[in-house]
mmCIF file of C-alpha atoms in Angstrom:
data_model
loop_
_atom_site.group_PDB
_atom_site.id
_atom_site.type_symbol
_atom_site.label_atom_id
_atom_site.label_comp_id
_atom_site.label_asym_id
_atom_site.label_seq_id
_atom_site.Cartn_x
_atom_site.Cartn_y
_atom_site.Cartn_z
ATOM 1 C CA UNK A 199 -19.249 -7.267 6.863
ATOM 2 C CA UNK A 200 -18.179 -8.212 3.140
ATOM 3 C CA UNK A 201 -15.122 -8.235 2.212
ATOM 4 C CA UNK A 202 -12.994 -7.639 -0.974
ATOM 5 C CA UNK A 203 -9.783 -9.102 -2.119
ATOM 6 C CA UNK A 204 -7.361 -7.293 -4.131
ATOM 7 C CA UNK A 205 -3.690 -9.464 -5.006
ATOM 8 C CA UNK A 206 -0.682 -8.097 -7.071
ATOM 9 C CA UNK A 207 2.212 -9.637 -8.524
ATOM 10 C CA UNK A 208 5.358 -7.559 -10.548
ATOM 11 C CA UNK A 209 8.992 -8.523 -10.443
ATOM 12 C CA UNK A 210 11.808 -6.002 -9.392
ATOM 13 C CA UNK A 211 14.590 -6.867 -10.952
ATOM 14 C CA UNK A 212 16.813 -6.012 -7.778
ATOM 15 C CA UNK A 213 17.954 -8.377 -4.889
ATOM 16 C CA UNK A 214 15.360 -8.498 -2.153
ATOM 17 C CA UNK A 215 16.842 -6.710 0.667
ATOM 18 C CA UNK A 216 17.016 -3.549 -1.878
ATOM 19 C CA UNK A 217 13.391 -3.910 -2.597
ATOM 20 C CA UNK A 218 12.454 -4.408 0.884
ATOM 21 C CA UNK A 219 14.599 -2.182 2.152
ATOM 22 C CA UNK A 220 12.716 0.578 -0.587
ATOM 23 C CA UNK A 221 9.358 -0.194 0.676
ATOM 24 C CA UNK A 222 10.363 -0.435 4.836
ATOM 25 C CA UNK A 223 10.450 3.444 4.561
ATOM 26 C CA UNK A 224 7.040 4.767 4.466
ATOM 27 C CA UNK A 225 7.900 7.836 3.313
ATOM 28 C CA UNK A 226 8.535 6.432 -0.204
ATOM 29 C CA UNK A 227 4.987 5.542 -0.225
ATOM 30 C CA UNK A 228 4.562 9.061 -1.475
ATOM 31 C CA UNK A 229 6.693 8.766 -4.351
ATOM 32 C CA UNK A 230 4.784 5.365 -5.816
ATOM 33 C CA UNK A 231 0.988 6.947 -5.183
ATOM 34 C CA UNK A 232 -0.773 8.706 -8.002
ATOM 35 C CA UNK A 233 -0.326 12.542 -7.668
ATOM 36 C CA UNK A 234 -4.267 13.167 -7.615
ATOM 37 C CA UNK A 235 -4.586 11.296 -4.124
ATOM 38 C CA UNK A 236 -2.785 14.559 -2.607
ATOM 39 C CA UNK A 237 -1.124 12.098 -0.941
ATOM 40 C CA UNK A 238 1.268 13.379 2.470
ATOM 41 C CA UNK A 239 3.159 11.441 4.914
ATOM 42 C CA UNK A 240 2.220 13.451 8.361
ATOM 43 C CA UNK A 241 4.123 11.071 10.911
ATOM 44 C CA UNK A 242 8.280 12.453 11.141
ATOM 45 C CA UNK A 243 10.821 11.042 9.629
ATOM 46 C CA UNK A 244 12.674 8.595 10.852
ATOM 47 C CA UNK A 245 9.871 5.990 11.257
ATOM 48 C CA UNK A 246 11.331 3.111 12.778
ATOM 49 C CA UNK A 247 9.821 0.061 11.571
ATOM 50 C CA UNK A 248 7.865 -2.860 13.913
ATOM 51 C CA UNK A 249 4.796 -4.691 15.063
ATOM 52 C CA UNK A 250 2.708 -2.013 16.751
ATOM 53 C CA UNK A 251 4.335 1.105 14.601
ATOM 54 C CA UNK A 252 1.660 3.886 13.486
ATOM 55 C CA UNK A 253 1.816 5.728 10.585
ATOM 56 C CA UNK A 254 -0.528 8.699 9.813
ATOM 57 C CA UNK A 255 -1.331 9.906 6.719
ATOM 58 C CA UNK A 256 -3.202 12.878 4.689
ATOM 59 C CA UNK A 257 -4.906 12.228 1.014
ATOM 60 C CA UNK A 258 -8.055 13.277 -0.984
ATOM 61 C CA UNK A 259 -10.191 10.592 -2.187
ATOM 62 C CA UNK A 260 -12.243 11.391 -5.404
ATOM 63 C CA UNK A 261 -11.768 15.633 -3.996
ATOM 64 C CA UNK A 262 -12.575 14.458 -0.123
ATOM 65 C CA UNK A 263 -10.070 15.098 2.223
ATOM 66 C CA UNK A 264 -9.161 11.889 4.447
ATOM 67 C CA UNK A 265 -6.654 11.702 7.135
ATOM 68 C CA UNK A 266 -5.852 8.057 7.394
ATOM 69 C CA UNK A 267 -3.582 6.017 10.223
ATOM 70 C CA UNK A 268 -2.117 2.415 9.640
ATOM 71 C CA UNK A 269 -0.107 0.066 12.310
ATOM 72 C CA UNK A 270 2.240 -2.338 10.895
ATOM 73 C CA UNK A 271 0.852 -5.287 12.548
ATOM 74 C CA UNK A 272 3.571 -7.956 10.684
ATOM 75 C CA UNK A 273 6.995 -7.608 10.080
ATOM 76 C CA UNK A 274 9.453 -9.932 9.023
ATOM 77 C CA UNK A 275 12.106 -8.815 7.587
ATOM 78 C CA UNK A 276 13.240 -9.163 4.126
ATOM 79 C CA UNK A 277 10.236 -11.358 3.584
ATOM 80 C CA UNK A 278 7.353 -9.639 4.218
ATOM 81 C CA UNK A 279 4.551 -7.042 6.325
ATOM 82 C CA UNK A 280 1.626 -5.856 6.954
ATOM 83 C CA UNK A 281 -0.270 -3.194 7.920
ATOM 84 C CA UNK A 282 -3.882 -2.211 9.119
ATOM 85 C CA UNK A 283 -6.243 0.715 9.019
ATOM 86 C CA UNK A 284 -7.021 2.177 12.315
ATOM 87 C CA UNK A 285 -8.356 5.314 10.766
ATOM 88 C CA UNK A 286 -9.673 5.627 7.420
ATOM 89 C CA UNK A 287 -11.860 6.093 4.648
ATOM 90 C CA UNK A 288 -12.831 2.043 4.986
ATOM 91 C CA UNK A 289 -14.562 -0.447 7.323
ATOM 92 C CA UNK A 290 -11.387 -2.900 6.796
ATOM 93 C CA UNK A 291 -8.301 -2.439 5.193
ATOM 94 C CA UNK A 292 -5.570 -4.819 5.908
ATOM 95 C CA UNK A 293 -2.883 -5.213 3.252
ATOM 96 C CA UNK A 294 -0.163 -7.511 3.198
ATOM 97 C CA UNK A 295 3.253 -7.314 1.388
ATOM 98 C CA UNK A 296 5.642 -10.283 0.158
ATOM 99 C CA UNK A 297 8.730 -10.206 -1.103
ATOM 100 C CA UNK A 298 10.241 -13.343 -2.794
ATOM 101 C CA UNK A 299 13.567 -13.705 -4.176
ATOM 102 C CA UNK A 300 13.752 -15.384 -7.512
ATOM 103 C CA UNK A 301 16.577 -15.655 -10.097
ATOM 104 C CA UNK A 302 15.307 -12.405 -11.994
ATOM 105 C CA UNK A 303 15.188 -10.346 -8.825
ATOM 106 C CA UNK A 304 12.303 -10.360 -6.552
ATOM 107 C CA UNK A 305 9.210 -10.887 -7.056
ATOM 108 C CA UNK A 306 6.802 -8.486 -4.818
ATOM 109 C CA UNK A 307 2.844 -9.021 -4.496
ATOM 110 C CA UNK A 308 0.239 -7.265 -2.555
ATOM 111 C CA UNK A 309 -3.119 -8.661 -0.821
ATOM 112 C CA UNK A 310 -5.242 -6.257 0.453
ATOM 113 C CA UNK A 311 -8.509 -7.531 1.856
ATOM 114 C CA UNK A 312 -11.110 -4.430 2.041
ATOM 115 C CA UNK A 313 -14.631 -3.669 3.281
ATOM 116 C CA UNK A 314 -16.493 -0.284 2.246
ATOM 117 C CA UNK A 315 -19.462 0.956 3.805
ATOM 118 C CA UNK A 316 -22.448 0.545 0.740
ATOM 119 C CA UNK A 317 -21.161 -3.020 0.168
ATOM 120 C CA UNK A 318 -20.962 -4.589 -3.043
ATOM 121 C CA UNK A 319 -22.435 -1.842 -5.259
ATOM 122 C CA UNK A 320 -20.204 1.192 -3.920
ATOM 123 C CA UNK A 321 -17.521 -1.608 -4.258
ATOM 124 C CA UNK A 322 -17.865 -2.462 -7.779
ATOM 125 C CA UNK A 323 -19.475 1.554 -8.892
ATOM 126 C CA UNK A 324 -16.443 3.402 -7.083
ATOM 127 C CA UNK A 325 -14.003 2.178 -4.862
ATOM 128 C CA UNK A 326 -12.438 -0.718 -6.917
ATOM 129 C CA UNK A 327 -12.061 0.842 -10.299
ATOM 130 C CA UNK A 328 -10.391 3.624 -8.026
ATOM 131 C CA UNK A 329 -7.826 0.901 -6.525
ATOM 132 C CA UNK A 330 -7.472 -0.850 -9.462
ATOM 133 C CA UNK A 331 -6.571 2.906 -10.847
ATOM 134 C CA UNK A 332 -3.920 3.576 -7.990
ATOM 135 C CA UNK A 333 -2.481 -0.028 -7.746
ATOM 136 C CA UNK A 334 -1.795 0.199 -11.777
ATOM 137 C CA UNK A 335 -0.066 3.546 -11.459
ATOM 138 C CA UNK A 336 2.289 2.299 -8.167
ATOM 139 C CA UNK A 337 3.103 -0.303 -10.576
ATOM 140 C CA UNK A 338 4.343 1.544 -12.985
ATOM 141 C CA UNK A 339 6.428 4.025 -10.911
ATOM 142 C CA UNK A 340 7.739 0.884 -9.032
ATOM 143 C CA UNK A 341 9.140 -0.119 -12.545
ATOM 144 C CA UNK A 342 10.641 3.130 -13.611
ATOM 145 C CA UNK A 343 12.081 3.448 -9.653
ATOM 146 C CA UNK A 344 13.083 -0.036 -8.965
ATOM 147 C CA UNK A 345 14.156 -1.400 -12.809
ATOM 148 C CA UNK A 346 16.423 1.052 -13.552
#
């Protein structure tokens, strides 16, 4: 199966445990994904946060509805996560978050590793312009959110 790398960088400039503390909750996942994913948090709140937690979710991708389920399968507190597709729209999808503390705040990247049925071609035709698309716009609601 091939597999595709996607990494992010973009400095918050709040302490880390603020930042971390922002992306912990799921349900703010909502708030910093582009409005034309549909995108719905199904699983209750209060989602308490570990190694083996699952999250379900309900988007459209390009009109297709998708119901989608992650487990956190890292967490390390204010440092970093990660969390896995079980269900989904993609072979793989396993996406890491960092958070780094630096003097202007903290610095927060992103690694996803991906696989897509089609391969290469479907990769490079549809889904990564279309994650490229979503990871630019989280970006920029992160800033208006976080850099206030």
């Amino acid at each position: 199966m091939k597999t595709f790398t996607l990494s992010t960088e973009q400095l918050m400039e709040k302490p880390r445990d603020e930042v971390f503390s922002y992306f912990s909750d799921a349900h703010n996942l909502a708030e910093i994904t582009p409005p034309w994913l549909k995108f719905v948090v199904l699983t209750p709140r209060p989602i308490e946060m570990a190694v083996g937690t699952l999250i379900d979710y309900r988007l459209k991708l390009r009109g297709i509805p998708v119901r989608w389920q992650s487990e956190i399968t890292e967490w390390n507190p204010p440092h970093f996560f990660a969390d896995e597709q079980r269900r989904g729209p993609y072979r793989c999808w396993i996406h890491k978050h960092t958070f780094v503390e630096t003097e202007g705040g903290t610095l927060v990247g992103d690694e996803v590793q991906y696989a897509v049925l089609g391969g290469q071609l479907i990769n490079k035709l549809f889904v990564r312009p279309d994650i490229e698309k979503i990871f630019a716009y989280r970006s920029q609601k992160l800033r208006e959110l976080l850099n206030t």
